[in-house]
Tab-separated table of C-alpha atoms and ligand atoms in Angstrom:
chain	number	residue	atom	x	y	z
A	1	MET	CA	0.000	0.000	0.000
A	2	LEU	CA	1.685	3.198	-1.230
A	3	PHE	CA	-0.392	5.690	0.743
A	4	THR	CA	-1.404	5.387	4.406
A	5	ALA	CA	-3.254	7.551	6.919
A	6	ASP	CA	0.072	9.344	7.492
A	7	HIS	CA	-0.250	10.901	4.041
A	8	ASP	CA	-3.645	12.418	4.837
A	9	GLU	CA	-2.451	15.434	6.796
A	10	PRO	CA	0.172	16.715	4.309
A	11	ARG	CA	-2.241	15.937	1.474
A	12	ARG	CA	-4.990	18.049	3.056
A	13	ALA	CA	-2.540	20.844	3.878
A	14	LEU	CA	-1.383	20.944	0.264
A	15	GLN	CA	-4.945	20.923	-1.062
A	16	LYS	CA	-5.767	23.858	1.231
A	17	PHE	CA	-2.644	25.728	0.117
A	18	ILE	CA	-3.431	25.221	-3.579
A	19	ALA	CA	-7.018	26.419	-3.108
A	20	ALA	CA	-6.018	29.505	-1.089
A	21	GLU	CA	-2.601	30.540	-2.395
A	22	ILE	CA	-2.316	29.299	-5.966
A	23	ASN	CA	-5.558	28.787	-7.873
A	24	PRO	CA	-6.973	32.279	-7.208
A	25	HIS	CA	-3.882	33.744	-8.966
A	26	VAL	CA	-3.492	31.346	-11.874
A	27	ASP	CA	-5.388	33.416	-14.474
A	28	GLU	CA	-3.336	36.505	-13.620
A	29	TRP	CA	-0.041	34.537	-13.785
A	30	GLU	CA	-1.009	32.906	-17.085
A	31	LYS	CA	-1.718	36.334	-18.540
A	32	ALA	CA	1.547	37.770	-17.170
A	33	GLU	CA	3.414	34.720	-18.556
A	34	ILE	CA	5.257	34.386	-15.265
A	35	PHE	CA	4.481	33.674	-11.620
A	36	PRO	CA	6.332	34.956	-8.523
A	37	ALA	CA	8.525	31.913	-7.926
A	38	HIS	CA	10.448	33.301	-4.946
A	39	GLU	CA	7.305	34.362	-3.128
A	40	LEU	CA	5.441	31.109	-3.779
A	41	PHE	CA	8.389	28.804	-3.124
A	42	LYS	CA	9.096	30.538	0.214
A	43	LYS	CA	5.543	29.762	1.329
A	44	LEU	CA	5.843	26.143	0.150
A	45	GLY	CA	9.258	25.898	1.812
A	46	ASN	CA	7.876	27.168	5.117
A	47	LEU	CA	5.302	24.357	5.017
A	48	GLY	CA	8.000	21.774	4.296
A	49	PHE	CA	6.710	20.914	0.819
A	50	LEU	CA	9.964	21.537	-1.048
A	51	GLY	CA	11.839	18.786	0.743
A	52	LEU	CA	9.371	16.036	1.644
A	53	ASN	CA	11.773	13.220	0.736
A	54	LYS	CA	15.012	15.177	1.144
A	55	PRO	CA	17.524	14.602	3.983
A	56	VAL	CA	16.681	16.163	7.343
A	57	ALA	CA	20.275	17.420	7.661
A	58	PHE	CA	19.591	19.879	4.836
A	59	GLY	CA	16.134	20.966	5.971
A	60	GLY	CA	14.119	18.178	4.355
A	61	GLN	CA	11.427	16.069	5.982
A	62	GLY	CA	13.311	12.784	5.485
A	63	LEU	CA	10.164	10.974	4.297
A	64	ASP	CA	10.100	8.291	1.623
A	65	TYR	CA	9.319	8.829	-2.055
A	66	SER	CA	5.589	8.106	-1.625
A	67	TYR	CA	5.203	11.588	-0.114
A	68	ALA	CA	6.828	13.215	-3.140
A	69	LEU	CA	4.496	11.243	-5.389
A	70	MET	CA	1.498	12.274	-3.298
A	71	MET	CA	2.577	15.893	-3.760
A	72	ALA	CA	3.011	15.511	-7.536
A	73	GLU	CA	-0.502	14.100	-7.821
A	74	GLU	CA	-2.018	16.863	-5.693
A	75	LEU	CA	-0.244	19.573	-7.711
A	76	GLY	CA	-2.360	18.367	-10.639
A	77	ALA	CA	-5.256	20.193	-8.973
A	78	ILE	CA	-3.640	23.522	-9.872
A	79	THR	CA	-5.699	24.959	-12.696
A	80	CYS	CA	-2.773	25.272	-15.113
A	81	GLY	CA	0.259	23.179	-15.987
A	82	GLY	CA	2.925	25.883	-15.719
A	83	VAL	CA	2.992	26.478	-11.955
A	84	PRO	CA	3.037	22.792	-10.937
A	85	MET	CA	5.791	22.152	-13.491
A	86	ALA	CA	7.907	24.940	-11.988
A	87	ILE	CA	7.435	23.469	-8.505
A	88	GLY	CA	8.263	20.006	-9.861
A	89	VAL	CA	11.506	21.333	-11.323
A	90	GLN	CA	12.489	22.547	-7.838
A	91	THR	CA	11.596	19.306	-6.033
A	92	ASP	CA	11.912	16.452	-8.523
A	93	MET	CA	14.044	17.560	-11.468
A	94	ALA	CA	16.852	19.918	-10.372
A	95	THR	CA	17.543	18.551	-6.886
A	96	PRO	CA	17.291	14.700	-6.692
A	97	ALA	CA	20.882	14.090	-7.889
A	98	LEU	CA	22.199	16.845	-5.609
A	99	ALA	CA	20.376	15.333	-2.623
A	100	ARG	CA	21.657	11.837	-3.388
A	101	PHE	CA	25.180	12.358	-4.688
A	102	GLY	CA	26.246	15.877	-3.628
A	103	SER	CA	28.926	16.492	-0.981
A	104	ASP	CA	27.736	17.956	2.319
A	105	GLU	CA	29.338	21.258	1.374
A	106	VAL	CA	27.546	21.563	-1.970
A	107	ARG	CA	24.275	20.374	-0.444
A	108	ARG	CA	24.527	22.998	2.302
A	109	GLU	CA	25.154	25.704	-0.285
A	110	PHE	CA	22.481	24.750	-2.840
A	111	LEU	CA	20.062	22.136	-1.495
A	112	THR	CA	19.309	23.747	1.870
A	113	PRO	CA	18.128	27.084	0.380
A	114	ALA	CA	16.159	25.238	-2.333
A	115	ILE	CA	14.304	23.199	0.300
A	116	ALA	CA	13.692	26.310	2.417
A	117	GLY	CA	12.296	28.141	-0.607
A	118	ASP	CA	14.974	30.817	-0.282
A	119	GLN	CA	16.378	30.000	-3.711
A	120	VAL	CA	14.832	28.923	-7.000
A	121	ALA	CA	16.527	26.120	-8.919
A	122	CYS	CA	16.495	25.100	-12.548
A	123	ILE	CA	17.853	22.144	-14.498
A	124	GLY	CA	20.068	22.664	-17.550
A	125	VAL	CA	20.313	19.620	-19.761
A	126	SER	CA	18.844	20.541	-23.171
A	127	GLU	CA	20.741	22.729	-25.636
A	128	PRO	CA	19.794	24.406	-28.911
A	129	GLY	CA	21.463	21.524	-30.760
A	130	ALA	CA	20.777	18.639	-28.363
A	131	GLY	CA	17.473	17.732	-26.692
A	132	SER	CA	16.562	14.099	-27.281
A	133	ASP	CA	20.199	13.118	-27.727
A	134	VAL	CA	21.469	14.190	-24.301
A	135	ALA	CA	24.863	12.549	-24.800
A	136	SER	CA	25.627	14.977	-27.650
A	137	ILE	CA	25.493	18.209	-25.595
A	138	LYS	CA	28.304	20.659	-26.335
A	139	THR	CA	28.480	22.856	-23.215
A	140	HIS	CA	31.816	22.176	-21.573
A	141	ALA	CA	33.466	22.875	-18.246
A	142	ARG	CA	37.267	22.879	-18.453
A	143	SER	CA	39.293	22.465	-15.259
A	144	ASP	CA	41.490	25.427	-14.391
A	145	GLY	CA	43.158	24.986	-11.007
A	146	ASP	CA	40.398	24.678	-8.408
A	147	ASP	CA	37.779	26.010	-10.832
A	148	TYR	CA	35.761	24.992	-13.847
A	149	VAL	CA	35.475	27.457	-16.713
A	150	ILE	CA	32.152	26.887	-18.484
A	151	ASN	CA	31.242	27.788	-22.062
A	152	GLY	CA	28.149	26.899	-24.057
A	153	GLY	CA	24.412	27.365	-23.868
A	154	LYS	CA	21.198	25.780	-22.626
A	155	MET	CA	17.728	25.942	-24.127
A	156	TRP	CA	14.108	25.687	-22.851
A	157	ILE	CA	15.140	26.064	-19.217
A	158	THR	CA	12.097	26.112	-16.920
A	159	ASN	CA	12.402	28.711	-14.098
A	160	GLY	CA	15.366	30.023	-16.094
A	161	THR	CA	14.617	33.748	-15.774
A	162	GLN	CA	14.004	33.559	-12.017
A	163	ALA	CA	16.456	30.890	-10.878
A	164	ASP	CA	19.246	31.486	-8.365
A	165	TRP	CA	21.199	28.442	-9.496
A	166	ILE	CA	21.217	25.897	-12.269
A	167	CYS	CA	22.000	22.203	-12.039
A	168	LEU	CA	24.073	22.140	-15.189
A	169	LEU	CA	25.056	19.133	-17.280
A	170	ALA	CA	28.376	19.844	-19.004
A	171	ASN	CA	31.209	17.936	-20.615
A	172	THR	CA	34.164	17.881	-18.225
A	173	SER	CA	36.472	15.859	-20.484
A	174	ASP	CA	36.809	14.691	-24.081
A	175	GLY	CA	36.242	11.033	-23.206
A	176	PRO	CA	33.364	8.730	-24.268
A	177	VAL	CA	30.069	10.672	-24.334
A	178	HIS	CA	28.422	8.721	-21.518
A	179	ARG	CA	31.429	9.109	-19.201
A	180	ASN	CA	32.673	12.629	-19.919
A	181	LYS	CA	29.903	14.654	-18.257
A	182	SER	CA	29.343	16.131	-14.821
A	183	LEU	CA	26.483	17.872	-13.044
A	184	ILE	CA	27.617	21.214	-11.609
A	185	CYS	CA	25.702	23.722	-9.472
A	186	VAL	CA	26.180	27.142	-11.030
A	187	PRO	CA	24.876	30.306	-9.318
A	188	MET	CA	22.995	32.286	-11.948
A	189	LYS	CA	24.550	35.554	-10.766
A	190	THR	CA	28.049	34.347	-11.696
A	191	ARG	CA	29.768	36.602	-14.204
A	192	GLY	CA	29.289	35.282	-17.770
A	193	VAL	CA	25.864	33.682	-17.199
A	194	GLN	CA	23.466	35.413	-19.529
A	195	VAL	CA	19.726	34.792	-19.621
A	196	ALA	CA	19.389	35.623	-23.303
A	197	ARG	CA	15.616	35.492	-23.704
A	198	LYS	CA	12.336	34.263	-22.295
A	199	LEU	CA	10.640	31.946	-24.784
A	200	ASP	CA	7.110	32.587	-26.049
A	201	LYS	CA	5.285	29.249	-25.776
A	202	LEU	CA	2.126	27.481	-26.916
A	203	GLY	CA	1.249	26.459	-23.361
A	204	MET	CA	2.591	26.357	-19.805
A	205	ARG	CA	2.359	30.092	-20.120
A	206	SER	CA	2.667	30.956	-16.429
A	207	SER	CA	6.024	29.158	-16.345
A	208	ASP	CA	9.064	31.109	-17.536
A	209	THR	CA	11.306	29.240	-19.977
A	210	ALA	CA	14.711	30.639	-20.881
A	211	GLN	CA	17.619	30.343	-23.236
A	212	ILE	CA	20.854	30.774	-21.306
A	213	PHE	CA	24.455	31.331	-22.424
A	214	PHE	CA	27.652	30.611	-20.501
A	215	ASP	CA	30.652	32.691	-21.466
A	216	ASN	CA	33.824	31.823	-19.523
A	217	VAL	CA	31.796	31.224	-16.376
A	218	ARG	CA	34.113	30.364	-13.513
A	219	VAL	CA	32.833	28.247	-10.605
A	220	PRO	CA	34.721	26.232	-7.976
A	221	ARG	CA	35.183	22.547	-8.873
A	222	ARG	CA	33.699	21.729	-5.481
A	223	ASN	CA	30.302	22.801	-6.927
A	224	ARG	CA	30.295	19.533	-8.872
A	225	ILE	CA	27.705	16.955	-7.803
A	226	GLY	CA	29.373	13.642	-6.976
A	227	GLU	CA	32.106	12.179	-9.136
A	228	GLU	CA	33.509	13.797	-12.246
A	229	GLY	CA	32.401	11.953	-15.383
A	230	GLN	CA	29.267	10.509	-13.743
A	231	GLY	CA	26.938	13.334	-14.779
A	232	PHE	CA	25.217	11.441	-17.590
A	233	THR	CA	24.495	8.509	-15.271
A	234	TYR	CA	23.275	10.816	-12.475
A	235	GLN	CA	21.026	12.636	-14.944
A	236	MET	CA	19.536	9.375	-16.232
A	237	ILE	CA	18.739	8.426	-12.614
A	238	GLN	CA	17.362	11.913	-11.967
A	239	PHE	CA	15.164	11.561	-15.076
A	240	GLN	CA	13.254	8.692	-13.420
A	241	GLU	CA	11.879	11.037	-10.791
A	242	GLU	CA	11.266	13.747	-13.393
A	243	ARG	CA	9.316	11.330	-15.584
A	244	LEU	CA	7.258	9.881	-12.760
A	245	TRP	CA	6.551	13.395	-11.542
A	246	GLY	CA	5.428	14.429	-15.044
A	247	ALA	CA	3.036	11.492	-15.257
A	248	ALA	CA	1.658	11.844	-11.710
A	249	ALA	CA	0.949	15.556	-12.102
A	250	CYS	CA	-1.349	14.726	-15.050
A	251	LEU	CA	-3.808	12.578	-13.108
A	252	LYS	CA	-5.866	15.193	-11.288
A	253	ALA	CA	-5.502	17.635	-14.162
A	254	HIS	CA	-7.078	15.058	-16.489
A	255	GLU	CA	-9.882	14.316	-14.045
A	256	PHE	CA	-10.574	17.998	-13.629
A	257	ILE	CA	-11.059	18.324	-17.395
A	258	ILE	CA	-13.271	15.224	-17.582
A	259	ASN	CA	-15.487	16.609	-14.809
A	260	ALA	CA	-15.571	20.108	-16.293
A	261	THR	CA	-16.570	18.547	-19.612
A	262	ILE	CA	-19.353	16.555	-17.956
A	263	ASP	CA	-20.706	19.757	-16.375
A	264	TYR	CA	-20.486	21.767	-19.578
A	265	THR	CA	-21.959	19.130	-21.890
A	266	ARG	CA	-24.761	18.400	-19.419
A	267	SER	CA	-25.901	22.020	-19.508
A	268	ARG	CA	-25.315	22.598	-23.224
A	269	LYS	CA	-28.311	21.676	-25.372
A	270	ALA	CA	-28.527	20.651	-29.026
A	271	PHE	CA	-31.168	18.744	-30.992
A	272	GLY	CA	-33.545	18.711	-28.030
A	273	GLY	CA	-31.191	17.191	-25.471
A	274	SER	CA	-27.923	17.785	-23.689
A	275	ILE	CA	-24.656	17.124	-25.503
A	276	LEU	CA	-23.761	14.702	-22.695
A	277	ASP	CA	-26.795	12.546	-23.466
A	278	ASN	CA	-25.185	11.420	-26.718
A	279	GLN	CA	-23.742	8.003	-26.088
A	280	VAL	CA	-20.624	8.795	-28.095
A	281	VAL	CA	-19.907	11.588	-25.586
A	282	HIS	CA	-20.592	9.885	-22.251
A	283	PHE	CA	-18.990	6.636	-23.412
A	284	LYS	CA	-15.834	8.497	-24.438
A	285	LEU	CA	-15.631	10.273	-21.075
A	286	ALA	CA	-16.036	6.936	-19.255
A	287	GLU	CA	-13.285	5.476	-21.405
A	288	MET	CA	-10.983	8.399	-20.615
A	289	GLN	CA	-11.663	8.062	-16.880
A	290	THR	CA	-10.745	4.364	-17.173
A	291	GLU	CA	-7.489	5.288	-18.897
A	292	VAL	CA	-6.668	7.766	-16.121
A	293	GLU	CA	-7.211	5.036	-13.496
A	294	LEU	CA	-4.982	2.647	-15.438
A	295	LEU	CA	-2.271	5.294	-15.582
A	296	ARG	CA	-2.683	5.918	-11.856
A	297	SER	CA	-2.174	2.211	-11.145
A	298	LEU	CA	1.005	2.139	-13.197
A	299	ILE	CA	2.345	5.247	-11.452
A	300	TYR	CA	1.533	3.890	-7.976
A	301	ARG	CA	3.231	0.608	-8.859
A	302	ALA	CA	6.324	2.487	-9.985
A	303	GLY	CA	6.142	4.545	-6.777
A	304	GLU	CA	6.030	1.402	-4.644
A	305	ALA	CA	9.006	-0.021	-6.498
A	306	LEU	CA	10.956	3.206	-6.024
A	307	VAL	CA	10.191	3.260	-2.304
A	308	ALA	CA	11.440	-0.359	-2.167
A	309	GLY	CA	14.709	0.815	-3.744
A	310	GLU	CA	14.153	-0.851	-7.102
A	311	ASP	CA	15.202	0.511	-10.494
A	312	VAL	CA	12.006	1.966	-11.981
A	313	THR	CA	13.374	2.956	-15.400
A	314	ARG	CA	10.930	0.666	-17.215
A	315	LEU	CA	7.787	1.644	-15.293
A	316	ALA	CA	8.624	5.371	-15.116
A	317	THR	CA	9.311	5.409	-18.857
A	318	MET	CA	6.011	3.663	-19.594
A	319	ALA	CA	4.140	6.033	-17.274
A	320	LYS	CA	5.617	9.121	-18.944
A	321	LEU	CA	4.840	7.738	-22.417
A	322	LYS	CA	1.281	6.842	-21.478
A	323	ALA	CA	0.674	10.160	-19.723
A	324	GLY	CA	1.750	12.091	-22.817
A	325	ARG	CA	-0.339	10.011	-25.194
A	326	LEU	CA	-3.390	10.101	-22.923
A	327	GLY	CA	-3.095	13.845	-22.356
A	328	ARG	CA	-3.285	14.433	-26.086
A	329	GLU	CA	-6.242	12.111	-26.646
A	330	LEU	CA	-8.191	13.228	-23.604
A	331	THR	CA	-7.846	16.992	-23.987
A	332	ASP	CA	-8.525	16.778	-27.719
A	333	ALA	CA	-11.692	14.710	-27.174
A	334	CYS	CA	-12.914	16.987	-24.393
A	335	LEU	CA	-12.156	20.183	-26.314
A	336	GLN	CA	-14.250	18.849	-29.188
A	337	TYR	CA	-17.271	18.485	-26.890
A	338	TRP	CA	-16.962	22.119	-25.807
A	339	GLY	CA	-17.441	23.175	-29.440
A	340	GLY	CA	-16.657	26.826	-30.150
A	341	MET	CA	-16.155	27.565	-26.457
A	342	GLY	CA	-13.405	24.975	-26.412
A	343	PHE	CA	-11.537	27.024	-28.976
A	344	THR	CA	-11.625	30.181	-26.864
A	345	ASN	CA	-9.235	31.075	-24.084
A	346	GLU	CA	-12.180	31.465	-21.714
A	347	THR	CA	-12.478	27.798	-20.763
A	348	PRO	CA	-10.214	25.447	-18.812
A	349	VAL	CA	-10.235	22.895	-21.595
A	350	SER	CA	-8.244	25.026	-24.057
A	351	ARG	CA	-5.536	25.659	-21.438
A	352	ALA	CA	-5.386	21.947	-20.646
A	353	TYR	CA	-5.153	21.166	-24.365
A	354	ARG	CA	-2.159	23.513	-24.739
A	355	ASP	CA	-0.434	22.628	-21.472
A	356	SER	CA	-0.795	18.859	-21.694
A	357	ARG	CA	0.879	18.836	-25.113
A	358	LEU	CA	4.250	19.258	-23.413
A	359	THR	CA	4.121	15.881	-21.673
A	360	SER	CA	4.883	14.117	-24.970
A	361	ILE	CA	7.945	16.358	-25.516
A	362	GLY	CA	9.533	17.603	-22.261
A	363	GLY	CA	11.760	15.360	-20.153
A	364	GLY	CA	12.273	13.149	-23.202
A	365	ALA	CA	9.880	12.904	-26.148
A	366	ASP	CA	7.529	9.928	-26.597
A	367	GLU	CA	9.935	8.504	-29.163
A	368	VAL	CA	12.792	8.663	-26.657
A	369	MET	CA	10.611	6.788	-24.152
A	370	LEU	CA	9.993	4.161	-26.827
A	371	MET	CA	13.739	3.959	-27.515
A	372	VAL	CA	14.438	3.347	-23.823
A	373	LEU	CA	11.783	0.631	-23.702
A	374	CYS	CA	12.984	-1.002	-26.925
A	375	LYS	CA	16.521	-0.988	-25.559
A	376	MET	CA	15.284	-2.796	-22.441
A	377	MET	CA	13.321	-5.237	-24.618
A	378	GLY	CA	16.384	-5.907	-26.762
A	379	THR	CA	14.609	-4.774	-29.928
A	380	LEU	CA	16.513	-1.573	-30.674
A	381	PRO	CA	18.754	-1.905	-33.735
A	382	SER	CA	22.174	-0.368	-33.045
A	383	LEU	CA	22.322	3.270	-34.080
A	384	LYS	CA	25.387	5.135	-35.227
A	385	LYS	CA	28.494	4.083	-33.354
A	386	GLY	CA	28.709	5.646	-29.896
A	387	ASN	CA	25.030	6.557	-29.680
A	388	ALA	CA	23.503	3.200	-28.794
B	401	LIG	C1	8.137	24.172	-21.991
B	401	LIG	C2	9.406	23.377	-21.983
B	401	LIG	C3	10.111	23.274	-20.796
B	401	LIG	C4	11.339	22.579	-20.783
B	401	LIG	N1	12.077	22.571	-19.627
B	401	LIG	C5	13.359	22.075	-19.676
B	401	LIG	C6	14.232	22.238	-18.555
B	401	LIG	O1	13.857	22.811	-17.510
B	401	LIG	N2	15.497	21.762	-18.662
B	401	LIG	C7	15.942	21.124	-19.781
B	401	LIG	O2	17.097	20.704	-19.801
B	401	LIG	N3	15.133	20.952	-20.859
B	401	LIG	C8	13.860	21.425	-20.836
B	401	LIG	N4	13.033	21.290	-21.933
B	401	LIG	C9	13.558	20.641	-23.144
B	401	LIG	C10	12.925	19.295	-23.431
B	401	LIG	O3	13.350	18.319	-22.500
B	401	LIG	C11	13.304	18.942	-24.898
B	401	LIG	O4	12.571	19.829	-25.718
B	401	LIG	C12	12.990	17.514	-25.235
B	401	LIG	O5	13.873	16.633	-24.580
B	401	LIG	C13	13.069	17.249	-26.748
B	401	LIG	O6	14.273	17.723	-27.263
B	401	LIG	P1	14.270	18.664	-28.585
B	401	LIG	O7	13.279	19.714	-28.349
B	401	LIG	O8	15.659	19.056	-28.864
B	401	LIG	O9	13.735	17.711	-29.703
B	401	LIG	P2	14.623	17.009	-30.827
B	401	LIG	O10	15.695	16.218	-30.181
B	401	LIG	O11	15.002	18.022	-31.843
B	401	LIG	O12	13.553	16.017	-31.448
B	401	LIG	C14	12.426	16.520	-32.168
B	401	LIG	C15	11.409	15.428	-32.291
B	401	LIG	O13	11.973	14.377	-33.056
B	401	LIG	C16	11.432	13.145	-32.636
B	401	LIG	N5	12.538	12.233	-32.329
B	401	LIG	C17	13.666	12.481	-31.635
B	401	LIG	N6	14.439	11.380	-31.577
B	401	LIG	C18	13.793	10.424	-32.276
B	401	LIG	C19	14.045	9.059	-32.575
B	401	LIG	N7	15.165	8.477	-32.157
B	401	LIG	N8	13.147	8.370	-33.303
B	401	LIG	C20	12.019	8.973	-33.736
B	401	LIG	N9	11.709	10.245	-33.474
B	401	LIG	C21	12.575	10.955	-32.753
B	401	LIG	C22	10.559	13.425	-31.410
B	401	LIG	O14	9.220	13.447	-31.808
B	401	LIG	C23	10.998	14.785	-30.963
B	401	LIG	O15	9.959	15.499	-30.341
B	401	LIG	C24	11.797	21.935	-21.951
B	401	LIG	C25	11.052	22.016	-23.128
B	401	LIG	C26	9.884	22.746	-23.153
B	401	LIG	C27	9.146	22.848	-24.467
């Protein structure tokens, strides 16, 4: 059993916080194309929500992963995708490797303020020329005495315009592509870090997404997370939590749209009856609800395995793939039933349609998930040398 009575109190506290402190502001933040990350994260940090499964020594709650999963699912009740994603970056994308592999010194400097909500974190993996093919990134960090000197650029970085530090994946040697990378914590105020632009996006509009350049950025080598050359491996491990988070955050968001669609189609009349009375409509909504429950079961199973210390690459990959596919089918079907209103920006369904589209792309596209699964099934033909 993944969740027990012990989860009830933090779950209720988070639900209350979302209803009082987040949802009333979502429309304004979506319009502004940014939300006040420092202000919101400080409040979440004060309640302990930014470190549920992080070590107590650095301000975390020291709980197991089930609490982080509970939080990801509850964040799906936020009435947009951008704000929960930004919170997920702080808790489940930019900090898991730091919490697990970072030295005490680097954890004190970067993890403690992230858990407290005093600093905003972001994760820098993707580059203008390398998204799906993570191994081919070009940003490099050359050793110079006790420092690294970093040059290169990162693309599509969530929280990028507001972040205090970036968990940066960079090449630290010229060796084989899976063993030449390191994760390094880089304060965003360091000379040579330039937030070049905020990207204008289809969805996730309340979340800021940046392109960032690094021009001879000098940071101490002690800012590295764990061992030099292990960055690719650490990032692949970190991706499991990112992918499970991405899938779990969809569940309540999907149910919200199903229920909103039931309400709308029940009240909307055509041909002498409600739209909902058409069997094609209510059957489709029942089918979508079934798919959401199936996805939930897969995610909970992966969560249980993670709590038990098992490798969840297979289940997390499947969950992320399924969540992306389902998000597209479900929001498209629901939007259709809202007719012309579905095409306006006045209804929740159009926002869900735009926001949910990212799940099939961010954190590894559907095709990358399929590649991972095919690799595990032994069905992936070898690609170009060095890339397999
Ligand atoms: C809103 C948003 C927020 C993001 N936040 C972050 C962040 O915080 N940090 C970060 O590092 N990155 C972030 N990303 C980047 C994201 O992870 C990448 O966009 C994603 O991994 C895909 O990489 P790409 O865009 O370079 O696509 P490409 O690698 O150019 O691929 C394009 C498409 O080609 C297809 N494709 C790729 N490989 C294959 C294959 N082998 N077989 C068949 N088809 C294939 C897929 O459909 C894919 O979508 C974010 C992106 C967005 C849009």
